[in-house]
Coordinates of C-alpha atoms in Angstrom, one line a residue:
Chain T
M23 CA -6.8 56.9 -64.1
I24 CA -5.6 57.1 -60.5
V25 CA -8.4 54.9 -59.3
I26 CA -7.3 52.2 -61.8
A27 CA -3.7 52.6 -60.8
R28 CA -4.5 52.2 -57.2
L29 CA -6.5 49.1 -57.9
T30 CA -3.6 47.7 -60.0
V31 CA -1.1 48.2 -57.1
R32 CA -3.7 46.6 -54.7
E33 CA -4.1 43.7 -57.1
L34 CA -0.4 43.1 -57.3
V35 CA -0.2 43.2 -53.5
R36 CA -3.3 41.1 -52.9
R37 CA -2.3 38.5 -55.5
R38 CA 1.1 38.2 -53.8
V39 CA 3.1 39.5 -56.8
V40 CA 4.7 42.2 -54.7
W41 CA 5.6 39.7 -51.9
V42 CA 7.1 37.3 -54.5
L43 CA 9.2 40.1 -55.9
A44 CA 10.3 41.2 -52.5
A45 CA 11.3 37.6 -51.7
L46 CA 13.1 37.3 -55.0
T47 CA 15.0 40.6 -54.2
I48 CA 16.1 39.3 -50.8
L49 CA 17.1 35.9 -52.3
S50 CA 19.0 37.5 -55.3
V51 CA 20.8 40.0 -53.1
A52 CA 21.8 37.2 -50.7
L53 CA 23.2 35.2 -53.6
V54 CA 25.1 38.2 -54.9
A55 CA 26.5 38.8 -51.5
W56 CA 27.6 35.2 -51.1
G57 CA 29.1 34.9 -54.6
L58 CA 31.0 38.2 -54.4
D59 CA 32.3 37.4 -50.9
R60 CA 33.6 34.1 -52.1
L61 CA 35.2 35.6 -55.3
V62 CA 36.8 38.5 -53.4
S63 CA 38.0 36.3 -50.6
L64 CA 39.6 33.8 -53.0
A65 CA 41.2 36.6 -55.0
R66 CA 42.7 38.2 -51.9
Q67 CA 44.0 34.8 -50.7
D68 CA 45.8 34.4 -54.1
G69 CA 47.4 37.8 -53.6
T70 CA 45.5 39.6 -56.5
N71 CA 45.9 43.3 -56.2
E72 CA 42.9 45.5 -55.2
L73 CA 42.7 47.3 -58.5
E74 CA 42.3 43.9 -60.3
I75 CA 39.7 42.8 -57.7
R76 CA 37.7 46.0 -58.2
I77 CA 37.8 45.6 -62.0
G78 CA 36.7 42.0 -61.6
V79 CA 33.9 43.0 -59.3
S80 CA 32.7 45.6 -61.7
Q81 CA 32.5 43.0 -64.5
V82 CA 30.7 40.5 -62.3
L83 CA 28.2 43.3 -61.3
I84 CA 27.6 44.1 -65.0
M85 CA 26.9 40.4 -65.7
I86 CA 24.5 40.3 -62.7
A87 CA 22.8 43.4 -64.0
F88 CA 22.5 41.8 -67.4
M89 CA 20.8 38.7 -65.9
F90 CA 18.6 41.0 -63.8
S91 CA 17.6 43.0 -66.9
F92 CA 16.3 39.7 -68.4
V93 CA 14.4 38.9 -65.2
L94 CA 13.0 42.4 -65.2
A95 CA 11.9 41.9 -68.8
M96 CA 10.1 38.7 -67.9
T97 CA 8.6 40.4 -64.8
A98 CA 7.4 43.3 -66.9
A99 CA 5.9 40.9 -69.5
F100 CA 4.1 38.9 -66.8
V101 CA 2.7 41.9 -65.1
G102 CA 1.8 43.8 -68.3
A103 CA 0.4 41.1 -70.5
P104 CA -2.7 40.3 -68.4
A105 CA -3.3 43.8 -67.2
I106 CA -5.6 44.7 -70.0
G107 CA -5.7 41.6 -72.2
G108 CA -6.5 39.2 -69.3
E109 CA -9.5 41.4 -68.2
L110 CA -10.8 41.6 -71.7
E111 CA -10.6 37.8 -72.1
S112 CA -12.2 37.1 -68.8
G113 CA -15.0 39.7 -69.2
V114 CA -14.0 41.8 -66.1
A115 CA -13.3 44.7 -68.4
L116 CA -16.9 44.8 -69.7
A117 CA -18.3 45.9 -66.3
I118 CA -15.5 48.4 -65.8
L119 CA -15.7 50.0 -69.2
A120 CA -19.5 50.4 -68.9
R121 CA -18.7 52.9 -66.2
P122 CA -18.0 56.6 -67.0
L123 CA -14.4 55.8 -67.7
R124 CA -12.5 56.4 -70.9
R125 CA -10.7 53.3 -72.2
V126 CA -7.5 55.2 -72.4
E127 CA -7.9 55.9 -68.6
L128 CA -8.0 52.2 -68.0
L129 CA -4.9 51.7 -70.2
L130 CA -2.9 54.5 -68.5
G131 CA -4.1 53.5 -65.0
R132 CA -3.0 50.0 -65.6
W133 CA 0.3 51.2 -66.9
L134 CA 0.9 53.6 -64.0
G135 CA 0.1 51.0 -61.3
S136 CA 2.2 48.3 -63.0
A137 CA 5.0 50.8 -63.6
V138 CA 5.1 51.8 -59.9
V139 CA 5.5 48.2 -58.8
V140 CA 8.1 47.3 -61.5
V141 CA 10.2 50.4 -60.9
A142 CA 10.1 50.0 -57.2
Y143 CA 11.3 46.4 -57.6
T144 CA 14.0 47.5 -60.0
V145 CA 15.3 50.3 -57.7
A146 CA 15.1 48.2 -54.5
S147 CA 16.8 45.2 -56.0
G148 CA 19.4 47.2 -58.0
L149 CA 20.5 49.5 -55.3
L150 CA 20.5 46.7 -52.7
A151 CA 22.8 44.5 -54.9
I152 CA 25.1 47.4 -55.5
A153 CA 25.2 48.4 -51.8
V154 CA 26.1 44.8 -51.0
A155 CA 28.9 44.8 -53.6
V156 CA 30.3 48.0 -52.2
Q157 CA 30.2 46.6 -48.7
I158 CA 32.0 43.3 -49.6
S159 CA 34.6 44.4 -52.2
G160 CA 35.0 48.1 -51.5
Y161 CA 34.2 48.8 -55.2
G162 CA 31.6 51.4 -55.9
P163 CA 30.3 51.8 -59.4
P164 CA 30.8 55.4 -60.7
D165 CA 27.1 56.1 -61.0
P166 CA 24.8 53.5 -59.4
F167 CA 21.7 55.8 -59.6
L168 CA 22.2 56.3 -63.4
A169 CA 22.5 52.5 -63.8
V170 CA 19.4 51.8 -61.9
A171 CA 17.5 54.6 -63.7
F172 CA 18.4 53.1 -67.1
L173 CA 17.5 49.6 -65.8
S174 CA 14.1 51.0 -64.8
G175 CA 13.8 52.7 -68.2
Q176 CA 14.4 49.3 -69.8
A177 CA 11.8 47.6 -67.7
L178 CA 9.3 50.4 -68.5
V179 CA 9.9 49.9 -72.2
L180 CA 9.1 46.3 -71.9
L181 CA 6.1 46.9 -69.7
T182 CA 4.7 49.5 -72.1
L183 CA 5.1 47.3 -75.1
T184 CA 3.5 44.3 -73.3
L185 CA 0.6 46.3 -71.9
A186 CA 0.0 48.1 -75.2
L187 CA 0.0 44.8 -77.2
G188 CA -2.3 43.3 -74.5
S189 CA -5.0 45.9 -75.3
V190 CA -5.2 44.7 -78.9
L191 CA -4.0 41.1 -78.8
P192 CA -4.6 38.1 -76.6
S193 CA -2.4 38.4 -73.4
I194 CA -0.3 35.3 -74.2
A195 CA 0.6 36.7 -77.6
A196 CA 1.4 40.1 -76.1
G197 CA 3.8 38.7 -73.6
A198 CA 5.5 36.4 -76.1
I199 CA 5.9 39.2 -78.6
A200 CA 7.4 41.6 -76.0
V201 CA 9.9 39.0 -74.7
V202 CA 11.0 38.1 -78.3
G203 CA 11.2 41.8 -79.0
F204 CA 13.5 42.3 -76.0
G205 CA 15.8 39.5 -77.2
L206 CA 15.8 40.8 -80.8
G207 CA 16.5 44.3 -79.5
W208 CA 19.5 43.0 -77.6
M209 CA 20.7 41.1 -80.6
A210 CA 20.3 44.2 -82.8
G211 CA 22.5 46.1 -80.3
V212 CA 25.2 43.4 -80.5
L213 CA 25.0 43.3 -84.3
A214 CA 25.3 47.1 -84.5
G215 CA 28.5 47.0 -82.5
V216 CA 29.9 44.1 -84.5
A217 CA 29.0 45.8 -87.8
A218 CA 30.7 49.0 -86.6
A219 CA 33.8 47.1 -85.6
F220 CA 34.1 45.3 -88.9
G221 CA 32.8 48.1 -91.1
V222 CA 29.7 46.3 -92.4
G223 CA 27.8 49.4 -93.2
L224 CA 24.3 48.1 -94.2
L225 CA 24.1 45.6 -91.3
G226 CA 25.1 48.4 -89.0
Q227 CA 22.4 50.7 -90.3
V228 CA 19.7 48.1 -90.0
A229 CA 20.8 47.2 -86.5
E230 CA 21.0 50.9 -85.5
V231 CA 17.5 51.5 -86.9
S232 CA 16.1 48.5 -85.0
R233 CA 17.8 49.8 -81.8
W234 CA 15.7 53.0 -82.2
I235 CA 12.6 51.1 -83.0
F236 CA 12.8 49.1 -79.8
P237 CA 15.1 51.1 -77.4
S238 CA 15.7 48.5 -74.7
D239 CA 19.3 47.7 -75.8
G240 CA 20.2 51.4 -76.0
L241 CA 19.0 51.8 -72.4
W242 CA 21.0 48.7 -71.4
R243 CA 24.2 50.6 -72.6
G244 CA 23.3 53.2 -70.0
V245 CA 23.2 50.6 -67.3
I246 CA 26.7 49.4 -68.3
Y247 CA 28.0 52.9 -68.4
G248 CA 26.8 53.5 -64.9
L249 CA 28.5 50.4 -63.6
E250 CA 31.7 50.5 -65.6
P251 CA 34.8 51.8 -63.8
P252 CA 36.4 54.7 -65.6
L253 CA 39.6 52.8 -65.8
V254 CA 38.1 50.1 -67.9
V255 CA 36.4 52.6 -70.2
M256 CA 39.7 54.4 -70.6
L257 CA 41.6 51.2 -71.4
A258 CA 38.9 50.0 -73.8
T259 CA 38.7 53.3 -75.7
G260 CA 42.5 53.6 -75.8
N261 CA 43.0 50.2 -77.2
L262 CA 41.1 49.3 -80.4
P263 CA 38.0 51.3 -79.4
R264 CA 36.0 49.9 -82.5
F265 CA 36.3 46.4 -81.1
A266 CA 35.4 47.6 -77.6
D267 CA 32.1 48.9 -79.0
A268 CA 31.4 45.4 -80.4
N269 CA 31.3 44.0 -76.9
P270 CA 27.7 44.1 -75.5
F271 CA 29.1 44.3 -72.0
Y272 CA 31.1 47.5 -72.6
A273 CA 29.9 51.0 -73.0
T274 CA 32.3 53.7 -73.7
A275 CA 29.7 56.5 -73.4
P276 CA 26.2 56.9 -72.0
P277 CA 23.3 56.8 -74.4
P278 CA 23.1 60.2 -76.1
L279 CA 20.5 62.7 -74.7
P280 CA 18.5 62.5 -78.0
F281 CA 18.2 58.7 -77.5
V282 CA 17.0 59.2 -73.9
I283 CA 14.5 61.7 -75.1
W284 CA 13.4 59.4 -77.8
S285 CA 13.0 56.5 -75.4
I286 CA 10.6 58.6 -73.3
T287 CA 8.8 59.7 -76.5
W288 CA 8.7 56.1 -77.6
I289 CA 6.8 55.1 -74.4
V290 CA 4.4 58.0 -74.9
L291 CA 3.9 57.1 -78.6
V292 CA 3.3 53.4 -77.9
L293 CA 0.8 54.2 -75.2
G294 CA -0.8 56.8 -77.4
V295 CA -1.2 54.4 -80.4
A296 CA -2.5 51.6 -78.1
G297 CA -4.9 54.0 -76.5
W298 CA -6.2 55.2 -79.9
W299 CA -6.6 51.6 -81.1
F300 CA -8.2 50.4 -77.8
E301 CA -10.7 53.3 -77.9
R302 CA -11.9 52.1 -81.3
R303 CA -12.0 48.4 -81.0
D304 CA -15.2 46.4 -80.3
L305 CA -15.3 44.7 -77.0
Chain B
M29 CA -33.9 66.1 -81.5
L30 CA -33.2 66.4 -77.8
V31 CA -32.9 69.8 -76.4
G32 CA -31.0 69.4 -73.2
R33 CA -29.8 71.5 -70.3
F34 CA -26.7 71.0 -68.2
R35 CA -26.8 70.5 -64.4
R36 CA -24.1 69.9 -61.9
S37 CA -24.4 66.3 -60.6
E38 CA -23.5 65.3 -57.1
R39 CA -22.3 62.0 -58.4
C40 CA -20.4 62.8 -61.6
G41 CA -19.7 66.2 -63.0
W42 CA -21.9 67.6 -65.7
L43 CA -24.8 65.6 -67.0
V44 CA -27.1 66.2 -69.8
T45 CA -30.6 66.2 -68.5
P46 CA -33.5 66.1 -71.0
S47 CA -35.6 69.2 -70.6
V48 CA -38.3 67.6 -72.7
S49 CA -39.8 64.2 -72.4
T50 CA -37.8 61.9 -74.6
A51 CA -37.0 58.2 -75.0
A52 CA -34.4 56.6 -72.7
I53 CA -33.1 54.7 -75.7
E54 CA -33.5 55.3 -79.4
F55 CA -31.9 53.3 -82.2
D56 CA -32.4 54.7 -85.7
G57 CA -31.5 52.3 -88.4
I58 CA -28.4 50.8 -86.7
T59 CA -26.4 48.2 -88.5
K60 CA -23.5 46.5 -86.9
T61 CA -21.3 44.0 -88.7
Y62 CA -18.4 42.0 -87.4
G63 CA -16.4 41.1 -90.6
R64 CA -18.9 39.3 -92.8
T65 CA -21.3 38.7 -90.0
T66 CA -24.2 41.1 -89.6
A67 CA -25.3 41.3 -86.0
L68 CA -27.8 44.1 -86.4
D69 CA -29.4 45.0 -89.6
G70 CA -30.9 48.5 -89.7
L71 CA -32.4 48.1 -86.2
S72 CA -34.7 50.9 -85.1
L73 CA -36.3 50.9 -81.6
R74 CA -37.4 53.2 -78.9
V75 CA -37.7 52.6 -75.2
G76 CA -39.5 55.1 -73.1
H77 CA -38.4 56.3 -69.6
G78 CA -39.6 54.0 -66.8
E79 CA -40.4 51.1 -69.1
L80 CA -39.4 47.5 -68.3
V81 CA -38.6 46.1 -71.7
G82 CA -37.8 42.5 -72.6
L83 CA -35.3 42.0 -75.4
L84 CA -35.8 38.6 -76.9
G85 CA -34.4 36.6 -79.7
P86 CA -32.7 33.4 -80.6
N87 CA -28.9 33.0 -80.2
G88 CA -27.1 35.3 -82.5
A89 CA -30.2 37.6 -82.9
G90 CA -28.1 40.7 -81.9
K91 CA -29.4 41.2 -78.3
T92 CA -26.0 41.5 -76.7
T93 CA -24.7 43.6 -79.5
A94 CA -27.7 46.0 -79.0
I95 CA -26.9 46.3 -75.3
K96 CA -23.1 46.8 -76.0
L97 CA -24.0 49.6 -78.5
I98 CA -25.9 51.4 -75.8
L99 CA -22.8 51.4 -73.6
G100 CA -20.4 52.2 -76.4
L101 CA -18.6 48.9 -75.9
V102 CA -19.1 48.4 -79.7
R103 CA -19.8 51.1 -82.3
P104 CA -22.4 51.0 -85.0
T105 CA -21.3 50.3 -88.5
S106 CA -24.0 52.7 -89.7
G107 CA -27.0 54.4 -88.2
T108 CA -27.3 56.5 -85.0
G109 CA -28.9 56.3 -81.6
R110 CA -29.2 58.0 -78.3
V111 CA -29.2 56.9 -74.7
L112 CA -30.6 59.1 -71.9
G113 CA -30.6 62.0 -74.3
A114 CA -26.9 61.7 -75.2
P115 CA -25.2 59.8 -78.1
L116 CA -24.8 56.1 -77.7
G117 CA -21.9 55.2 -75.4
D118 CA -21.7 58.8 -74.0
R119 CA -19.3 58.8 -71.0
L120 CA -21.5 60.9 -68.7
A121 CA -24.7 59.1 -69.6
R122 CA -22.9 55.9 -68.5
S123 CA -22.7 57.3 -65.0
R124 CA -26.5 56.8 -64.9
I125 CA -26.5 53.3 -66.3
G126 CA -26.2 50.0 -64.5
Y127 CA -25.0 47.0 -66.5
L128 CA -24.9 43.3 -65.8
P129 CA -22.9 41.6 -68.7
E130 CA -23.8 38.2 -70.0
L131 CA -20.2 37.2 -69.2
F132 CA -20.2 38.4 -65.5
R133 CA -16.8 38.3 -63.9
Y134 CA -15.5 40.5 -61.1
Q135 CA -12.0 40.8 -59.6
P136 CA -11.7 37.4 -57.8
W137 CA -9.1 38.8 -55.4
L138 CA -11.5 41.4 -54.0
R139 CA -14.3 40.9 -51.4
A140 CA -17.9 41.4 -52.5
R141 CA -18.2 44.7 -50.6
E142 CA -14.9 45.9 -52.1
V143 CA -16.1 45.2 -55.6
L144 CA -19.2 47.3 -55.0
V145 CA -17.4 50.2 -53.3
W146 CA -14.9 50.3 -56.2
H147 CA -17.7 50.3 -58.7
A148 CA -19.4 53.1 -56.7
E149 CA -16.1 55.1 -57.0
L150 CA -16.0 54.4 -60.8
A151 CA -19.6 55.4 -61.1
G152 CA -18.9 58.7 -59.5
V153 CA -20.8 58.1 -56.2
A154 CA -19.7 60.6 -53.6
P155 CA -17.1 59.2 -51.2
A156 CA -19.3 59.5 -48.2
R157 CA -22.1 57.6 -49.9
R158 CA -20.0 54.7 -51.4
A159 CA -20.1 52.3 -48.4
A160 CA -23.8 52.9 -47.9
A161 CA -24.5 52.4 -51.6
A162 CA -22.5 49.1 -51.5
D163 CA -24.4 47.9 -48.5
E164 CA -27.8 48.8 -50.1
A165 CA -26.8 46.8 -53.2
L166 CA -25.6 43.8 -51.1
D167 CA -29.0 43.9 -49.3
H168 CA -30.9 44.1 -52.5
V169 CA -29.3 41.0 -53.9
G170 CA -29.2 39.0 -50.7
L171 CA -25.4 39.0 -50.2
T172 CA -25.1 40.9 -47.0
E173 CA -23.9 37.9 -45.1
R174 CA -21.2 37.2 -47.7
A175 CA -20.1 40.8 -48.0
D176 CA -16.7 40.2 -46.7
D177 CA -16.0 37.0 -48.5
P178 CA -13.6 37.0 -51.5
V179 CA -15.3 36.8 -54.9
S180 CA -13.0 33.8 -55.8
G181 CA -15.0 31.7 -53.4
F182 CA -18.4 32.6 -54.9
S183 CA -20.5 30.1 -56.8
K184 CA -21.6 31.2 -60.3
G185 CA -25.0 32.1 -59.0
M186 CA -23.6 34.3 -56.2
Q187 CA -21.3 36.0 -58.7
Q188 CA -24.4 36.7 -60.8
R189 CA -26.1 38.2 -57.7
L190 CA -23.0 40.3 -57.1
G191 CA -23.2 41.4 -60.8
L192 CA -26.8 42.4 -60.3
G193 CA -25.7 44.4 -57.2
V194 CA -23.1 46.2 -59.3
A195 CA -25.8 47.0 -61.9
L196 CA -28.2 48.4 -59.3
L197 CA -25.5 50.4 -57.5
G198 CA -26.4 54.0 -56.9
Q199 CA -30.0 53.6 -58.2
P200 CA -29.2 54.2 -61.9
D201 CA -31.8 55.7 -64.3
L202 CA -31.2 52.9 -66.9
I203 CA -30.5 49.3 -66.0
L204 CA -29.2 46.9 -68.7
L205 CA -29.3 43.2 -67.7
D206 CA -28.0 40.7 -70.1
E207 CA -29.3 37.2 -69.1
P208 CA -29.5 38.1 -65.4
T209 CA -31.0 34.8 -64.2
S210 CA -28.9 32.4 -66.3
A211 CA -27.0 31.1 -63.2
L212 CA -29.7 31.5 -60.6
D213 CA -31.9 29.0 -58.9
P214 CA -35.7 29.4 -58.8
V215 CA -35.5 31.4 -55.5
G216 CA -33.0 33.7 -57.1
R217 CA -35.2 34.2 -60.2
T218 CA -38.1 35.2 -58.0
D219 CA -35.8 37.7 -56.2
V220 CA -34.7 39.1 -59.5
R221 CA -38.4 39.6 -60.6
A222 CA -39.0 41.6 -57.4
I223 CA -35.9 43.6 -57.9
L224 CA -36.8 44.5 -61.4
R225 CA -40.3 45.5 -60.4
A226 CA -38.9 47.7 -57.6
A227 CA -36.5 49.4 -60.1
R228 CA -39.4 50.1 -62.4
D229 CA -41.6 51.4 -59.6
R230 CA -38.9 54.0 -58.6
G231 CA -38.9 55.2 -62.3
A232 CA -35.9 53.4 -63.7
T233 CA -35.9 52.1 -67.2
V234 CA -34.9 48.4 -67.4
I235 CA -33.8 46.4 -70.4
L236 CA -34.0 42.7 -69.7
N237 CA -32.3 40.5 -72.3
S238 CA -33.3 36.9 -71.7
H239 CA -34.0 33.6 -73.2
L240 CA -36.4 32.8 -70.4
L241 CA -39.6 33.8 -72.0
T242 CA -41.7 33.0 -68.9
E243 CA -39.5 35.4 -66.9
V244 CA -40.0 38.1 -69.4
E245 CA -43.7 37.5 -69.6
R246 CA -44.1 37.9 -65.9
V247 CA -42.3 41.2 -65.4
C248 CA -42.0 43.1 -68.7
D249 CA -44.3 45.9 -69.9
R250 CA -43.1 45.6 -73.4
V251 CA -41.1 43.2 -75.5
V252 CA -38.9 43.5 -78.6
I253 CA -38.2 40.4 -80.5
L254 CA -35.0 40.4 -82.5
H255 CA -34.3 38.0 -85.3
R256 CA -31.2 38.1 -87.6
G257 CA -30.5 41.6 -86.3
R258 CA -34.0 43.0 -87.0
A259 CA -36.9 43.8 -84.7
I260 CA -39.6 41.4 -86.0
A261 CA -42.1 42.3 -83.3
S262 CA -42.3 45.0 -80.8
G263 CA -45.0 46.3 -78.5
A264 CA -46.9 45.9 -75.2
L265 CA -46.9 42.3 -74.0
D266 CA -50.6 41.9 -74.8
E267 CA -50.1 43.1 -78.4
V268 CA -47.1 40.9 -79.1
V269 CA -48.5 37.8 -77.5
A270 CA -51.6 38.6 -79.5
A271 CA -54.5 36.4 -79.1
D272 CA -55.7 32.8 -79.6
G273 CA -54.9 31.1 -82.8
V274 CA -55.1 27.8 -84.6
R275 CA -52.7 25.3 -86.1
L276 CA -53.9 23.0 -88.9
R277 CA -52.1 20.1 -90.6
V278 CA -53.3 20.3 -94.1
S279 CA -52.5 18.5 -97.4
D280 CA -53.6 19.0 -101.0
L281 CA -54.1 22.8 -100.5
G282 CA -52.8 24.8 -103.4
E283 CA -51.2 28.3 -103.3
A284 CA -54.6 29.9 -104.1
G285 CA -56.2 28.1 -101.2
R286 CA -53.5 29.2 -98.8
A287 CA -53.9 32.8 -100.0
G288 CA -57.6 32.6 -99.4
L289 CA -56.9 31.7 -95.7
R290 CA -55.1 35.0 -95.2
R291 CA -58.5 36.7 -94.9
F292 CA -58.8 35.2 -91.4
G293 CA -55.5 36.7 -90.2
P294 CA -51.7 36.5 -90.5
L295 CA -50.8 33.0 -91.9
S296 CA -47.5 31.2 -91.4
V297 CA -46.6 28.0 -93.1
D298 CA -44.2 25.3 -91.8
G299 CA -44.4 22.3 -94.1
E300 CA -47.9 20.8 -93.9
W301 CA -48.7 22.9 -90.8
L302 CA -50.5 26.2 -91.2
S303 CA -50.9 28.7 -88.4
I304 CA -53.3 31.6 -88.2
R305 CA -52.8 34.0 -85.3
P306 CA -54.5 36.0 -84.0
L307 CA -57.8 34.2 -84.6
D308 CA -61.0 34.2 -82.6
A309 CA -61.6 30.6 -81.5
A310 CA -65.2 30.9 -82.7
R311 CA -63.9 31.2 -86.3
I312 CA -62.0 27.9 -86.3
P313 CA -64.9 26.0 -88.0
E314 CA -64.9 28.7 -90.7
V315 CA -61.2 28.2 -91.4
V316 CA -61.6 24.4 -91.6
A317 CA -64.5 24.9 -94.0
A318 CA -62.5 27.2 -96.1
V319 CA -59.6 24.7 -96.4
V320 CA -62.0 21.9 -97.4
A321 CA -63.8 24.2 -99.9
A322 CA -60.4 25.0 -101.5
G323 CA -59.7 21.3 -102.0
G324 CA -57.5 20.8 -99.0
R325 CA -57.6 17.8 -96.6
V326 CA -57.5 18.6 -92.9
H327 CA -55.6 16.0 -90.8
A328 CA -55.4 17.9 -87.5
V329 CA -56.7 21.1 -85.9
E330 CA -55.0 22.5 -82.8
P331 CA -56.7 25.5 -81.2
G332 CA -54.0 27.3 -79.2
R333 CA -54.1 29.9 -76.5
G334 CA -51.6 32.7 -77.1
S335 CA -48.4 32.8 -75.1
L336 CA -45.2 34.7 -75.6
E337 CA -43.4 31.4 -76.2
A338 CA -45.9 30.4 -78.9
R339 CA -45.6 33.8 -80.5
F340 CA -41.9 33.8 -80.3
L341 CA -41.5 30.4 -81.9
E342 CA -44.0 31.4 -84.6
L343 CA -42.1 34.5 -85.4
V344 CA -38.5 33.1 -85.4
T345 CA -39.4 29.8 -87.2
A346 CA -41.6 31.4 -89.8
P347 CA -40.3 31.2 -93.4
E348 CA -39.4 34.6 -94.8
E349 CA -42.2 34.4 -97.4
S350 CA -44.9 34.1 -94.8
A351 CA -43.6 36.4 -92.2

């Protein structure tokens, strides 16, 4: 498994994926720095008080994190889809799997190598962007490490699904299904909040179940919670908390521990089912 | 049934080593279906240690499926088999097998030597031996001068040479080559023949799956001809190629007359053409006389020397009834 993981990281370096991601990180952090600097400078010129500026920066940071989570989803899909599926389609996998290697070792090695690169990208980009925001505005999110950890978890969910689908489906189909799944998961999260706010029981139940089936949106709530200033949470929960829950960019509480445990179990289960299926399919 | 003993291998953990002489490959009534398509239909075959066997057959005969079954890349629908004394596809047995797939592709972003070193690691070659094993393989297939070039810049023929090097890596006990010369020029084909003979001489078992009958004829000890998933001929080259024969174009010969010709040897019928092979050339006048005596009219007589190609065509084009 480790030999495959090492080769995967080497491939992502050799094929310039890592360098492209590093360049994108620098570019996106530079844009965040420039945008925040402009916003904060203009607000201070207008005499906006510091508390309002910090709340504003926190919301901008959450919006940036949301866009970044989408970019991460796409990155995970692009990295994960061809990892197994592409090698099966090209025939490279035939020579590899003729070696004394279990197919599940190929799957897990590919997952591990891809996960190292995707998580490193997430952590580096996320923490750099937050550090820049702190430097420019003076606002520090309450728990940046928690936010980045949940963001990484979200990327891993996407990577796991794409890679698992790629071991049983053509790589293009695997990538497309994972990205659509990510979108539907987010929509399910929004609908669950709206249903709760307006008391639509059945819709809420369906949306809640789908949130557990594909846990990316639940993990996204953890990202928001790590970035949200306590003051905003307090205001939101004190004033019509039901409607605050309906907003996909507010989180009044972190994802419950059972959900976090479930998300980890989900990754293990999806890899397990994919491994079981992959072991049995004809190549 | 194999009685094996375990030994610690320098290359890859515990291996099952046959303690009695047994076949390198055994298929016992293996059927493999893909949906409604039957690729192998109750195939039974046996390949002894140290044999160089040609696996022949028209497209779709089941040759590639048979090789993939040995490696566990596909699983039999029914039937059983063994490879190097272990069940088909056994993981540890695979550490003793070299394989060149029909669809040969290697990581285009690696250099040739890197591909070989990485495969040596996968095959369980000891770390200290990997670089030397890779260099030996590069030398075998004539790629030493291109060892540090990226695979992405290789022609199809060079990629096939690299694939051959991957298959030969670490001197495996069993080498499975699926169309190993399909992209090679005549020089490359000659090199492959020398490589195969060298592998056999050091005691390796080689399965050569090829459409190029002349290649097979030149190097193989034994051939197995597959057709519609069944072995329709199997044996030493001399036995399968058989002997001389005759083709006759005949009209007005009834069923009884045809049946009467079977006393000369196996008869196959293709329209007006009748073939009898094997047949001693001295008996051809007798055959003609028998046709005429039975009321048939002889339009052409083609004495033919036996060749693998002639035998192959005869077998795979023969109507079921006359096979």
